[in-house]
Tab-separated table of C-alpha atoms and ligand atoms in Angstrom:
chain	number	residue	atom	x	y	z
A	1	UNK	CA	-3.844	-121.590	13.822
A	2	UNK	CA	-5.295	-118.262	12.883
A	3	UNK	CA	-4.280	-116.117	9.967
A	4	UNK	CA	-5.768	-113.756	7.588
A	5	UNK	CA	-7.169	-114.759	4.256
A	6	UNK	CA	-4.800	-113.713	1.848
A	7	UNK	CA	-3.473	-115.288	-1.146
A	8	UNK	CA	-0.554	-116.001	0.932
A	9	UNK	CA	-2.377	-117.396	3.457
A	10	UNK	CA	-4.547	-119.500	1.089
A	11	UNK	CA	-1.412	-120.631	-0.260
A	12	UNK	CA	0.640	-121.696	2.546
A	13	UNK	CA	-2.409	-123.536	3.997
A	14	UNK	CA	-2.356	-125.343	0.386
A	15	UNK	CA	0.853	-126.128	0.415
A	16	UNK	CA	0.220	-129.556	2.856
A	17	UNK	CA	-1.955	-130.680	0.362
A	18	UNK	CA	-0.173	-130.205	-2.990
A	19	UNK	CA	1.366	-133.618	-3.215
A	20	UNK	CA	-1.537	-135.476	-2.770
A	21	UNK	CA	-3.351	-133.328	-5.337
A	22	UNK	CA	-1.269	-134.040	-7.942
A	23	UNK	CA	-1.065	-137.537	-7.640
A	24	UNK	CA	-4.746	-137.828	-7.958
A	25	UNK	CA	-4.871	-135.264	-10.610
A	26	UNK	CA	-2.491	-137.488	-12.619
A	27	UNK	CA	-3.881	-140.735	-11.962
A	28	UNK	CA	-7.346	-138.693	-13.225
A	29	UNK	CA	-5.863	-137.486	-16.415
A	30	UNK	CA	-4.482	-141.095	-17.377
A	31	UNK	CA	-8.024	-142.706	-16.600
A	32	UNK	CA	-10.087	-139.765	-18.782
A	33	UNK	CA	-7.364	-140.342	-21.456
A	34	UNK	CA	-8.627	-143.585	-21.887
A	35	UNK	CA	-11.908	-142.545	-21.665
A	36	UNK	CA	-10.869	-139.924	-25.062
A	37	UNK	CA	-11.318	-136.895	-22.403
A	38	UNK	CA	-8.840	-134.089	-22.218
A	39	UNK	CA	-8.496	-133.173	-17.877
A	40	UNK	CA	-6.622	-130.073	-19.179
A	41	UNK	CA	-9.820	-128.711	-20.965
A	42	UNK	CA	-11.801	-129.772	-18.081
A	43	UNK	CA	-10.079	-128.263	-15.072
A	44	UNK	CA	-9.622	-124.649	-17.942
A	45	UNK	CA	-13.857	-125.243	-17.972
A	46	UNK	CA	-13.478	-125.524	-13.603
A	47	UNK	CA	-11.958	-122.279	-14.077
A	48	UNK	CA	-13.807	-120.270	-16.373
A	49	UNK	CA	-16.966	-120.955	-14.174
A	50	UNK	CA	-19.376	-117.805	-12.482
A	51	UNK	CA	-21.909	-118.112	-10.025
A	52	UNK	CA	-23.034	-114.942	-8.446
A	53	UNK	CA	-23.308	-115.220	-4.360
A	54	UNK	CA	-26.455	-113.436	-2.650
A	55	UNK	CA	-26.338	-110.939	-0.223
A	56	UNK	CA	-29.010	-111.709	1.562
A	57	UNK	CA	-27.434	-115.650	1.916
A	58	UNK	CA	-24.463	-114.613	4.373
A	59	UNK	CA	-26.689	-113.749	7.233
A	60	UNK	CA	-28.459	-116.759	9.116
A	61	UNK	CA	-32.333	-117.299	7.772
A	62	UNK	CA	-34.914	-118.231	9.137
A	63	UNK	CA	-38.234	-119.886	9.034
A	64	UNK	CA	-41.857	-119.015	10.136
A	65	UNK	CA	-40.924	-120.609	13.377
A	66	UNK	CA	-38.093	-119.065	15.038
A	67	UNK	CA	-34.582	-117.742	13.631
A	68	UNK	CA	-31.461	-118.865	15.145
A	69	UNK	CA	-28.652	-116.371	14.649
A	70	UNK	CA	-24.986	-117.640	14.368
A	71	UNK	CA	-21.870	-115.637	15.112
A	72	UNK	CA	-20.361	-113.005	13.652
A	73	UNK	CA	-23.489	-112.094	10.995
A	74	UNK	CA	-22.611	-109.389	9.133
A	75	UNK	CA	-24.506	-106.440	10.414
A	76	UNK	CA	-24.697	-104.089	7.151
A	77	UNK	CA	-23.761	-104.616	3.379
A	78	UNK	CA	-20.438	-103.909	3.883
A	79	UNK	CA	-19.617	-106.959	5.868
A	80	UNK	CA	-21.705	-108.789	3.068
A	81	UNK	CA	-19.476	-107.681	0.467
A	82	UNK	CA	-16.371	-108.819	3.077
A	83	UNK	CA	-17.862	-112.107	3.613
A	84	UNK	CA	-18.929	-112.400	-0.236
A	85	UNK	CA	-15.007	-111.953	-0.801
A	86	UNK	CA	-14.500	-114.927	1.652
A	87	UNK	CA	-16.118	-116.701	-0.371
A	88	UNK	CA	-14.732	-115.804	-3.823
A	89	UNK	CA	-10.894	-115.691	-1.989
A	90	UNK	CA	-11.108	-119.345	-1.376
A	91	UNK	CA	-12.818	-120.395	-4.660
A	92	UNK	CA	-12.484	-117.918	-7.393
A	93	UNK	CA	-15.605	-118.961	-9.218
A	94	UNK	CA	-17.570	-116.449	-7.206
A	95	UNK	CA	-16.625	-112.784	-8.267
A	96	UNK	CA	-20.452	-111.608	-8.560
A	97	UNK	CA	-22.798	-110.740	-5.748
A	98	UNK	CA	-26.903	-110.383	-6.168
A	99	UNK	CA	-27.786	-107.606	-4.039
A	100	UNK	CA	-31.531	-107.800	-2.118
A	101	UNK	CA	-33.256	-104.514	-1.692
A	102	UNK	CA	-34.022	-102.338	0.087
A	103	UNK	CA	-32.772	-105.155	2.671
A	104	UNK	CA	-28.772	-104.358	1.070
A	105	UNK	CA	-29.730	-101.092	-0.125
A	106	UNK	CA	-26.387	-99.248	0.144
A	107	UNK	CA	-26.760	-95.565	1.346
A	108	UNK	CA	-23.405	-94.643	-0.777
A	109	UNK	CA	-23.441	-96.939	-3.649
A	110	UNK	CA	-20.039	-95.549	-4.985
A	111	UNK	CA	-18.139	-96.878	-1.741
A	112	UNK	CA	-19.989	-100.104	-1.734
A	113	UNK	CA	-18.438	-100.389	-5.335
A	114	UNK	CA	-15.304	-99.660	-4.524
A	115	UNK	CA	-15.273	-101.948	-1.069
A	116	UNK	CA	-16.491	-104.912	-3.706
A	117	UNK	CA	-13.942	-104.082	-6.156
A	118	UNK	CA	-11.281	-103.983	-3.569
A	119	UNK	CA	-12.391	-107.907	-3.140
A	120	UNK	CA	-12.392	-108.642	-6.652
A	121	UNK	CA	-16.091	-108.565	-6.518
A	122	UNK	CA	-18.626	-106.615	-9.063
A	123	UNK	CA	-22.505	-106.096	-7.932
A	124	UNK	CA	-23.948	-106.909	-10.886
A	125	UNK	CA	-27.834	-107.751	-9.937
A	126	UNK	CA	-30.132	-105.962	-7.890
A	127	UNK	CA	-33.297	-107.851	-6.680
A	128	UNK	CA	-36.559	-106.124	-5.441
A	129	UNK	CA	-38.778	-106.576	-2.749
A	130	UNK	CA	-42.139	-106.089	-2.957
A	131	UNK	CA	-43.265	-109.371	-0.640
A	132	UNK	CA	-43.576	-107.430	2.166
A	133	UNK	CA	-43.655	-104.003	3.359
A	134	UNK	CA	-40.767	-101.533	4.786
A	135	UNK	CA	-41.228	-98.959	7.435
A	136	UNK	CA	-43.287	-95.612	6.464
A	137	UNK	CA	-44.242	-96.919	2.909
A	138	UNK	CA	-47.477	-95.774	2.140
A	139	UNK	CA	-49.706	-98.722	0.778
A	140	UNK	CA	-49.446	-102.398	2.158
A	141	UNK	CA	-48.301	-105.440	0.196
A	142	UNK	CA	-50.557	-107.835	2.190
A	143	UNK	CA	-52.820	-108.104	-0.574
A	144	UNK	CA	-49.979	-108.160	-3.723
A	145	UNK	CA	-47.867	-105.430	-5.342
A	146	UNK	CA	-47.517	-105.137	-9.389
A	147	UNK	CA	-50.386	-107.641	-9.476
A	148	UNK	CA	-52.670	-105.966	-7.238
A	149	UNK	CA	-55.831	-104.440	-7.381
A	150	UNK	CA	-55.252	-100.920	-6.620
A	151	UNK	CA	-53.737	-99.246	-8.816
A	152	UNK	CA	-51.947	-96.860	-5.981
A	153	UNK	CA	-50.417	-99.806	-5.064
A	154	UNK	CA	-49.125	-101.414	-8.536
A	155	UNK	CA	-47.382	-97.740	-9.005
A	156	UNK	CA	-45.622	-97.917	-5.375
A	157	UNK	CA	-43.798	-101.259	-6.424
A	158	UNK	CA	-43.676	-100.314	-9.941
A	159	UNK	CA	-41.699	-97.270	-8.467
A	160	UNK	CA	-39.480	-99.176	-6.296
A	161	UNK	CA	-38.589	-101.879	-8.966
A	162	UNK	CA	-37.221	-98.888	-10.860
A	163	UNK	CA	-35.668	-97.197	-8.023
A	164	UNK	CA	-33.722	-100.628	-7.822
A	165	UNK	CA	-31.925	-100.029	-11.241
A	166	UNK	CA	-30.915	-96.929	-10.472
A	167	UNK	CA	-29.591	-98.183	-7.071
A	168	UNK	CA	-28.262	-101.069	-9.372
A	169	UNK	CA	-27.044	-98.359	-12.353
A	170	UNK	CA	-24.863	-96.673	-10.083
A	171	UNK	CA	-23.098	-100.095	-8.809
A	172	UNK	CA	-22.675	-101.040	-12.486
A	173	UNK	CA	-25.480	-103.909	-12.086
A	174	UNK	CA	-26.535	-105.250	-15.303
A	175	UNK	CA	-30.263	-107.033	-14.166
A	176	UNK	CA	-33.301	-106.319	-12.461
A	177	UNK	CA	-34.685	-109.596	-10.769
A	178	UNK	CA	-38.303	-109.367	-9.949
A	179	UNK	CA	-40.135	-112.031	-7.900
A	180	UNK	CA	-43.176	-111.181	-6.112
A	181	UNK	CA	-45.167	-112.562	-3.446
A	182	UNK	CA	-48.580	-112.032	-4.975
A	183	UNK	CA	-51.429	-114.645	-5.237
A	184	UNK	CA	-54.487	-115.570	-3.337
A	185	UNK	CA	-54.378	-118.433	-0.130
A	186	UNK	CA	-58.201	-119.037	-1.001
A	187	UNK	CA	-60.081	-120.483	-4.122
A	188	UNK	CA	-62.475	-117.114	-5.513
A	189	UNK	CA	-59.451	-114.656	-4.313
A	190	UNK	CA	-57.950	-113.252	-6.812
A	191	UNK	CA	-59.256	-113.188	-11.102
A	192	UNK	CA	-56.485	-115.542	-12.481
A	193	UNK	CA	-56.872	-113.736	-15.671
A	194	UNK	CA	-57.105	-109.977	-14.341
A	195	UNK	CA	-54.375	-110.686	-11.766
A	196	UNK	CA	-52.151	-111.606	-14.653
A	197	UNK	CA	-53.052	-108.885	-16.860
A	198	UNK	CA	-52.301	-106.671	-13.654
A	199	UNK	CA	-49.006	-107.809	-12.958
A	200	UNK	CA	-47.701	-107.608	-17.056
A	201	UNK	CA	-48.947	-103.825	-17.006
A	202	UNK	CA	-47.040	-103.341	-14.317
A	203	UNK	CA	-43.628	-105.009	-15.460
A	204	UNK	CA	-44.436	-103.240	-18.709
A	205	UNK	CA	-43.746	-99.888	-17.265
A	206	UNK	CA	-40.517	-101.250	-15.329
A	207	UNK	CA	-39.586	-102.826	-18.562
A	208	UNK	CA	-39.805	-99.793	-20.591
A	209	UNK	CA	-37.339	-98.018	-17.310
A	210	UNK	CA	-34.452	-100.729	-18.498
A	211	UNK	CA	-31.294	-98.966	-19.179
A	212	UNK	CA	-29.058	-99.992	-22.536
A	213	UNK	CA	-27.456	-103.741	-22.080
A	214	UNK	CA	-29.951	-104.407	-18.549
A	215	UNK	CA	-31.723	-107.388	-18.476
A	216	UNK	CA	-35.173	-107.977	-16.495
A	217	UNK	CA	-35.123	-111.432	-14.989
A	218	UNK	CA	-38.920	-112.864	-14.242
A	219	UNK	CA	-38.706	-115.728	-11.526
A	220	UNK	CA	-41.797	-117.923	-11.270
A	221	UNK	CA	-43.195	-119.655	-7.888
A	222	UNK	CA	-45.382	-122.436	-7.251
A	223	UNK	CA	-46.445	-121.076	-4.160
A	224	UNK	CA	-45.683	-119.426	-0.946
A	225	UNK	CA	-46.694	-117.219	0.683
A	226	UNK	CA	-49.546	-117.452	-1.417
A	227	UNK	CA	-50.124	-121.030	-0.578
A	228	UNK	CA	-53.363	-121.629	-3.213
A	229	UNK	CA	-52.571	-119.684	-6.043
A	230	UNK	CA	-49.443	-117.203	-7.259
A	231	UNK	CA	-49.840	-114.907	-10.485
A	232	UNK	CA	-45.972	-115.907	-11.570
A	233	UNK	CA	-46.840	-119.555	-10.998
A	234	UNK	CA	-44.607	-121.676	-13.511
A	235	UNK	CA	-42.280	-121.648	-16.253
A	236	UNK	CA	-44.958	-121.082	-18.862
A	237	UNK	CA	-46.915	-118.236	-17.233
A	238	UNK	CA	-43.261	-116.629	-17.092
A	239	UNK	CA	-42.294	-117.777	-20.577
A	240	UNK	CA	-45.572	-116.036	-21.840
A	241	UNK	CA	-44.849	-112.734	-19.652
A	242	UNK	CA	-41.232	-112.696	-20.900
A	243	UNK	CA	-42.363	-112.296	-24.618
A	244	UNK	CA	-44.815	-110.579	-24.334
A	245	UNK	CA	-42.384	-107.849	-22.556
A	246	UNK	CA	-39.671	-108.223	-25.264
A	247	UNK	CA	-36.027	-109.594	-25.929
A	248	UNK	CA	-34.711	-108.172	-22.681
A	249	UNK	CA	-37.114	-109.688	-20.685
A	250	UNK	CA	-36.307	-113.478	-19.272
A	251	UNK	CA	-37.133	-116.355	-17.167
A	252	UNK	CA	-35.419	-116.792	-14.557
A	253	UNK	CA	-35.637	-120.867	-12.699
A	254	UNK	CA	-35.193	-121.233	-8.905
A	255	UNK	CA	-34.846	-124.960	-8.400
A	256	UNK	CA	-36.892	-124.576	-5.406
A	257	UNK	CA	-39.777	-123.151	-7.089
A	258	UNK	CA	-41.681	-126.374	-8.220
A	259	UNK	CA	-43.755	-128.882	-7.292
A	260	UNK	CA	-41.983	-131.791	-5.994
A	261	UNK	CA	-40.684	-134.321	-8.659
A	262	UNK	CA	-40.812	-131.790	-11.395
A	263	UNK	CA	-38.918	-132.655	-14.618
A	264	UNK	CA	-37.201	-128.819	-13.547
A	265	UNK	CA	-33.970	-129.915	-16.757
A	266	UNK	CA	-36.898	-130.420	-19.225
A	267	UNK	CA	-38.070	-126.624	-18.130
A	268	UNK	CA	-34.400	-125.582	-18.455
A	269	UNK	CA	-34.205	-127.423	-22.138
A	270	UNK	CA	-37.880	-125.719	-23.132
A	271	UNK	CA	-36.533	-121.989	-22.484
A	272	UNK	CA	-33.199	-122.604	-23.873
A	273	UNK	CA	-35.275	-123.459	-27.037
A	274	UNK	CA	-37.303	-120.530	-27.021
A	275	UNK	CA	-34.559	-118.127	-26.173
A	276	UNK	CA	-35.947	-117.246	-22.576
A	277	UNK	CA	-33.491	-118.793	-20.465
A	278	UNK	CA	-32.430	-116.001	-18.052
A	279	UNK	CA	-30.948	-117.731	-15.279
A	280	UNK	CA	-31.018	-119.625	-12.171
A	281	UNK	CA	-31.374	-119.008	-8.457
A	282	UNK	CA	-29.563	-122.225	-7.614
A	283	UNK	CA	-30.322	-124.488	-4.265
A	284	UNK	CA	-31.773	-127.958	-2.983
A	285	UNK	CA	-35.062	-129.040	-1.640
A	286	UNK	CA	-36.685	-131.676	-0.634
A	287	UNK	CA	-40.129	-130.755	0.054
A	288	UNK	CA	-40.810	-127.006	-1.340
A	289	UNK	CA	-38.721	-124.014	-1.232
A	290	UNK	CA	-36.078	-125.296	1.169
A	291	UNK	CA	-33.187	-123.217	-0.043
A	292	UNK	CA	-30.922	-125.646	0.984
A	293	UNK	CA	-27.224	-126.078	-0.505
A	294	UNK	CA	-26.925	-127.217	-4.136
A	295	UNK	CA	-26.500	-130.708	-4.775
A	296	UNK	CA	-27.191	-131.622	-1.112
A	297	UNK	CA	-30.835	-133.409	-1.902
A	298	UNK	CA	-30.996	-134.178	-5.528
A	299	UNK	CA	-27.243	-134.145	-6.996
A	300	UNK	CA	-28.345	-136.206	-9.847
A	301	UNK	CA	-31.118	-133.641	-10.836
A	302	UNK	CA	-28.192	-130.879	-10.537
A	303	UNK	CA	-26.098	-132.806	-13.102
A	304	UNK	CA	-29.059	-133.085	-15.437
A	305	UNK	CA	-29.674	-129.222	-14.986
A	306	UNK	CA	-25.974	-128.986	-16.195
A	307	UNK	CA	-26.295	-131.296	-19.185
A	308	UNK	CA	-29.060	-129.422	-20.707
A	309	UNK	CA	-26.670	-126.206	-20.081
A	310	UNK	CA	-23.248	-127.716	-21.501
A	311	UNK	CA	-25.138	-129.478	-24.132
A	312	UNK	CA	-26.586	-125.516	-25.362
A	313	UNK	CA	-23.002	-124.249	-24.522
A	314	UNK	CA	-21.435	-127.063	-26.944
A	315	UNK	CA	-23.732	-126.750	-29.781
A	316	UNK	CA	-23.498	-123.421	-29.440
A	317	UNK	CA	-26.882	-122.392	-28.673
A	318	UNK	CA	-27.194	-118.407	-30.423
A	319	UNK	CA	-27.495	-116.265	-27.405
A	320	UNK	CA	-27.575	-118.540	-24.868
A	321	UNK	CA	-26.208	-116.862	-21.461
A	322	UNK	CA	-27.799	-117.336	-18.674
A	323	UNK	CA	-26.748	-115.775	-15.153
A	324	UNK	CA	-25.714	-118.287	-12.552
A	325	UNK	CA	-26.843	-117.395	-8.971
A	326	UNK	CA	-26.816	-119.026	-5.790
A	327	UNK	CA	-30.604	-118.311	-3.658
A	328	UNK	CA	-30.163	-119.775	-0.339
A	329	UNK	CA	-30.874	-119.548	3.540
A	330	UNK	CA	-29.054	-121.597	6.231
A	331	UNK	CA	-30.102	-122.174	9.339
A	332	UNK	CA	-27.988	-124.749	10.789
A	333	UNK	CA	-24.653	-124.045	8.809
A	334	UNK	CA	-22.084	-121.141	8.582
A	335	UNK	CA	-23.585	-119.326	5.817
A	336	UNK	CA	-20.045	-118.995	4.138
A	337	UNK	CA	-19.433	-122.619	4.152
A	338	UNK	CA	-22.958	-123.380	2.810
A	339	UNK	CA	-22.092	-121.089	0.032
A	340	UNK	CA	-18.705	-122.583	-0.711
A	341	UNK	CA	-20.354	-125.945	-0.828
A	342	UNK	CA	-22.952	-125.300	-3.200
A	343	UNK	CA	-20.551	-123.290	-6.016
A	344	UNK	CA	-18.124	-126.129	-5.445
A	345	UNK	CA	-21.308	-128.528	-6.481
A	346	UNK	CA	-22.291	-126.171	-9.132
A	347	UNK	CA	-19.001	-126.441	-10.532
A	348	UNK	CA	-18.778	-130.346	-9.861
A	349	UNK	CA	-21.879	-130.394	-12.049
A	350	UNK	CA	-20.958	-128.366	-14.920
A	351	UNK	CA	-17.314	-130.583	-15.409
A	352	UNK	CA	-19.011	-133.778	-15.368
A	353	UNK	CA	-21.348	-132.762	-17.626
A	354	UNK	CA	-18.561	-131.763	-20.133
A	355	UNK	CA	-17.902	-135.499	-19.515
A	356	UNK	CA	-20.773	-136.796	-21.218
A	357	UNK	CA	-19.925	-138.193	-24.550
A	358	UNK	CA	-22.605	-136.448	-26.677
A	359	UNK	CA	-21.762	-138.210	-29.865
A	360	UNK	CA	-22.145	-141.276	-28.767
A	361	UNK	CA	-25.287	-139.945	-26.505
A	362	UNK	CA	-27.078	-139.106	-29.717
A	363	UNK	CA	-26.450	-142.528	-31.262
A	364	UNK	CA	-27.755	-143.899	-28.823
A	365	UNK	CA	-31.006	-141.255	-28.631
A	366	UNK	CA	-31.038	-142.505	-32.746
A	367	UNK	CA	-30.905	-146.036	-32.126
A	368	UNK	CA	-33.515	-145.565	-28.949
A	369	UNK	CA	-31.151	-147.633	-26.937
A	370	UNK	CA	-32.681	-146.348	-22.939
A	371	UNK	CA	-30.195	-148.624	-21.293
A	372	UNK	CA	-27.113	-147.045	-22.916
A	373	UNK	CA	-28.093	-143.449	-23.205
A	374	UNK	CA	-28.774	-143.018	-19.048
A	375	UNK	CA	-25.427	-144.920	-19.050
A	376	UNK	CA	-23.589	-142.705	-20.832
A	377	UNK	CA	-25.136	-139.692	-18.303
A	378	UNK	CA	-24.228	-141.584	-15.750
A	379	UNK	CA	-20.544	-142.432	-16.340
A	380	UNK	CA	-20.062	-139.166	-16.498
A	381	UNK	CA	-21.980	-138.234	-13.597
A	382	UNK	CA	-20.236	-140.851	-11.081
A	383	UNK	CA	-16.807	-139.738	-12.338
A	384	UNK	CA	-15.092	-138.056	-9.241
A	385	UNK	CA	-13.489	-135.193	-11.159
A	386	UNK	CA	-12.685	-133.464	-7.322
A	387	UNK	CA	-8.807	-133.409	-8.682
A	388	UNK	CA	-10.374	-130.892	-11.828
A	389	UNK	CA	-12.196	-128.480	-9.552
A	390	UNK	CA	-9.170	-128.794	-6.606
A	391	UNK	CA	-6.645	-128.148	-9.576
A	392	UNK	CA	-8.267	-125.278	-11.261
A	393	UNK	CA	-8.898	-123.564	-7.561
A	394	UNK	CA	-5.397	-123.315	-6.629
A	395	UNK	CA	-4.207	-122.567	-10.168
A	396	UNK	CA	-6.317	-119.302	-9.971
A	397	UNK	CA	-5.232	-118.780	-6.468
A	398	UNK	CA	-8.079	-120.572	-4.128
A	399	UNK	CA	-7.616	-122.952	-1.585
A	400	UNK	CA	-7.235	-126.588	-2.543
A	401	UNK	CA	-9.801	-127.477	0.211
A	402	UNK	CA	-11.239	-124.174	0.520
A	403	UNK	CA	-13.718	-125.257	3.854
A	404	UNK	CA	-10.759	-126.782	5.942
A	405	UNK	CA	-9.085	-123.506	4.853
A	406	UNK	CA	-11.888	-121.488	5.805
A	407	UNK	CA	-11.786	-123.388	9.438
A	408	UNK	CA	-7.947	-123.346	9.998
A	409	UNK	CA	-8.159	-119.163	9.219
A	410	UNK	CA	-10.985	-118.472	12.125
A	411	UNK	CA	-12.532	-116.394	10.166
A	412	UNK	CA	-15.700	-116.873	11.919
A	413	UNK	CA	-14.776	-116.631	15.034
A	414	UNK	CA	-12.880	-113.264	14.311
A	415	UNK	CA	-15.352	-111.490	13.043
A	416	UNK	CA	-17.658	-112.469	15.738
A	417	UNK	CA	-15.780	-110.461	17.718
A	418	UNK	CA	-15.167	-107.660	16.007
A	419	UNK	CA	-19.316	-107.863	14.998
A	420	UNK	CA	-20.075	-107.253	18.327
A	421	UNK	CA	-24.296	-108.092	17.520
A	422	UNK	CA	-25.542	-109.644	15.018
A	423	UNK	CA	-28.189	-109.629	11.694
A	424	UNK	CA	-27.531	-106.879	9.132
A	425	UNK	CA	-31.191	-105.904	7.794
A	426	UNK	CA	-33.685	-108.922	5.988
A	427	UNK	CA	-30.896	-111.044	7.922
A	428	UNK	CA	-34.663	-112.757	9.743
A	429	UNK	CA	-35.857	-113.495	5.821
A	430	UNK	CA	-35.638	-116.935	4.501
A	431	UNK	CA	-34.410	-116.302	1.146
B	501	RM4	C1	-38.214	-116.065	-2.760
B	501	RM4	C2	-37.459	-116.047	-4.061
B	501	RM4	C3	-36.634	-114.830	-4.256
B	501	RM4	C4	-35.922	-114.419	-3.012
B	501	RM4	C5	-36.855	-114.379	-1.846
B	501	RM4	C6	-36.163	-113.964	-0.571
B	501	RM4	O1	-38.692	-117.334	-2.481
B	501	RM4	O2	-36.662	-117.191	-4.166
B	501	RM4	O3	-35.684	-115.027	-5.268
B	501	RM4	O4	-35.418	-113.147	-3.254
B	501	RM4	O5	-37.431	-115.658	-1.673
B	502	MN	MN1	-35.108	-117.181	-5.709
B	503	MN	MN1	-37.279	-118.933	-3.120
C-alpha cells in the first residue's frame, strides 16, 4: 500500500490499531491508579513534549572509513525540511529543526521559512562549522578556529559564527550553537591555558553579536578530532566559559561527548544548579561519540538524564529551559526512522520519569534507605507507559505506530525516485 502522508493518511492507517490501543491504555490507567498516578496527566506531559530534529541527521553519515549512502537522501535543505516534516507528521513532538551551516545554509532563507512553516516546522537553531574548512575560505582550520593561534584565523570563524545568526535571524532562530574542533593530537601542542584564553576572546566578540532573546549554546567534547587534548573539553571548562560570557551564554551536553561510564545525569544536575543548563544534543554510545539512536545503548542512563530534568521541571527550578535536540548519524538505518525512534525514547523517558514518586524518593534519600530509593527509580523506569506516548500521538494527530506507518506509506522508496542522486551537502559528515 502506498499513500501520501497526510493526516488522513496517518489516520486511516491508525484506524487498525485503535482497539487494541485503548484496551491497553485502559488496563494502564487502572494499574497507575493504584499506583496514585494520574495516565491523563501523563499522556497531556507525552504531548506537550519538543525535541528539535537536525538537519544534518536525515542524510546517511558516515565514518572515517567509508560512507554508505541509502536511497532517496535528500539532496538540498529543502528536502531536509520535507523529511524533517516526516518526521514531526507521524509524531508531533518534533516541530523544531537545528540547522548545520554552511552545510544547510539556505540561499533564500525567507522560502526555507515558509517551506518549514508549511510543515508545521520552525528553524529555530543554527549551528556553525568551524571543524573543517569550505571551498575558497581564506585561512585553514587544520590547526583550530576561535581557539587558534593566529589571530587572522580566530576573526574568520569569529565572522562566520556571526554570519550564522544572521542566517539564523532571518529564519526566526533563537540560538547560536558553537562546537569546535580545536585541540592538539600531541602532548606540548597547544598552551592549555592560552588556547583557552584564545577561544573565550573569541566567543566574547560572537557573544557581544547576540541579538535580543538569542541564546549562545557552548557544547563541550572529550575528544575527537583532537584525539589528546580539546580546548572545550568537559562540562566544567564550559560551565566556566559560560559565565564568564554572561546570562545568555550556556552549556550545552551531547551525551556522546564523555568519557565512557561518565556519571553524564550528575553533569546535567550540576548545571541545572548553577543555572547553565542550555541543552542537549541527544544520542547513544557505546564507546565514544557514536551518535547512535537515543536509548538504544544505555536506556537506563536516558531515564536518569530525564529524572534530573522532571525533578527541576517539578520543583520548579527558576529559569530552567533547556532546548531538547536530537545529534545523530546513521549509517545502517533510514535516517527518518532512526529519528522517530530516538524522540519516541526521549519521550518514553521523560513520562516515566514523571512516574517516579518523589515524595516518597526523598524519604527514602532522608532515611538513606539505597535499596528503596533505586527501587522507586526503577518502578518507574520498567513501567511500559507505550499506551501514554501511543495515546497522546494520535490525539495530536500522529500515527499510533508511527514506523509501521512510515513503512506502509513508501515514503522512502518514493522519494528515491523522485531524488534521482543522492547526499545534499555535509550529507559525508558524521554528525
Ligand atoms: C560534533 C558535535 C556537533 C556536531 C558535529 C557534526 O561531534 O556533536 O554538535 O555538529 O559533530
Ligand atoms: Mn553534538
Ligand atoms: Mn558529536
Amino acid at each position: 500500500m502506498t499513500f501520501e502522508l497526510t493526516d488522513a493518511t496517518i489516520a486511516e492507517d491508525n484506524r487498525f490499531r485503535l482497539a487494541a490501543l485503548d484496551e491497553d491504555y485502559d488496563a494502564l490507567a487502572r494499574t497507575l491508579m493504584r499506583r496514585g498516578a494520574d495516565i491523563e496527566w501523563l499522556t497531556a506531559r507525552a504531548a506537550a513534549f519538543r525535541v528539535a530534529v537536525p538537519s544534518w541527521g536525515v542524510g546517511a553519515g558516515g565514518t572515517r572509513f567509508g560512507r554508505f549512502p541509502g536511497p532517496g537522501e535528500p539532496r538540498n535543505v529543502f528536502e531536509k525540511v520535507d523529511d524533517c516534516g516526516v518526521i514531526h507528521a507521524l509524531t508531533r513532538v518534533t516541530p523544531e529543526i537545528s540547522l548545520h551551516i554552511p552545510w544547510d545554509r539556505p540561499d533564500d532563507p525567507a522560502a526555507l521559512g515558509r517551506r518549514a512553516a508549511a510543515r508545521g516546522l520552525a528553524l529555530t537553531t543554527v549551528n556553525s562549522n568551524t571543524f573543517e574548512d569550505q571551498p575558497g575560505q581564506a585561512h585553514s582550520y587544520k590547526f583550530g578556529s576561535l581557539a587558534h593561534t593566529d589571530p587572522a584565523v580566530r576573526a574568520q570563524a569569529v565572522e562566520h559564527n556571526l554570519e550564522c545568526v544572521e542566517v539564523g535571524q532571518a529564519l526566526g532562530a533563537r540560538a547560536l550553537s558553537v562546537w569546535i574542533g580545536d585541540g592538539g593530537n600531541f602532548p606540548g601542542q597547544q598552551h592549555f591555558r592560552k588556547s583557552l584564553e584564545r577561544y573565550l576572546e573569541s566567543l566574547r566578540q560572537i557573544y557581544a553579536g547576540l541579538p535580543d532573546g538569542w541564546r549562545l549554546l557552548i557544547e563541550h567534547k572529550l575528544c575527537e578530532p583532537a584525539f589528546y587534548s580539546t580546548v572545550l573539553n568537559d562540562w566544567g571548562t564550559s560551565y566556566y566559559c559560560a559565565r564568564e560570557l554572561g546570562d545568555r551564554a550556556l552549556s550545552l551536553v551531547d551525551l556522546g561527548h564523555h568519557a565512557p561510564n561518565t556519571n553524564i545525569e550528575m553533569i546535567v544536575a550540576r548545571l541545572i544548579q548553577f543555572g547553565k543548563l542550555g541543552g542537549f544534543h541527544f544520542n547513544d554510545s557505546k564507546y565514544g561519540d557514536d551518535d547512535l539512536d537515543a536509548g538504544s545503548i544505555k536506556p537506563f542512563q536516558l531515564f536518569l538524564v530525564f529524572n534530573e530534568l522532571v525533578d527541576a521541571e517539578l520543583e520548579p527550578v527558576p529559569g530552567f529551559d533547556p532546548s531538547h535536540m536530537l545529534d545523530q548519524s546513521h549509517n545502517v538505518t533510514d535516517p527518518i526512522e532512526s529519528l522517530i525512534v530516538s524522540a519516541t525514547e526521549l519521550v518514553r523517558a521523560y513520562v516515566q520519569a514523571h512516574l517516579v514518586d518523589r515524595a516518597a524518593l526523598a524519604e527514602y534519600q532522608r532515611r538513606n534507605d539505597a535499596v528503596m530509593a533505586l527501587a522507586a527509580l526503577k518502578a518507574a523506569f520498567v513501567t511500559d507507559v507505550s499506551p501514554v506516548l501511543a495515546m497522546a500521538r494520535r490525539r495530536e494527530g500522529g500515527a499510533v505506530d508511527p514506523i509501521a506507518t512510515y513503512r506502509a506509506s513508501g515514503y522512502r522508496s518514493r522519494v528515491a525516485a523522485a531524488r534521482s542522486q543522492g547526499g545534499g551537502r555535509g550529507a559525508g559528515i558524521v554528525g
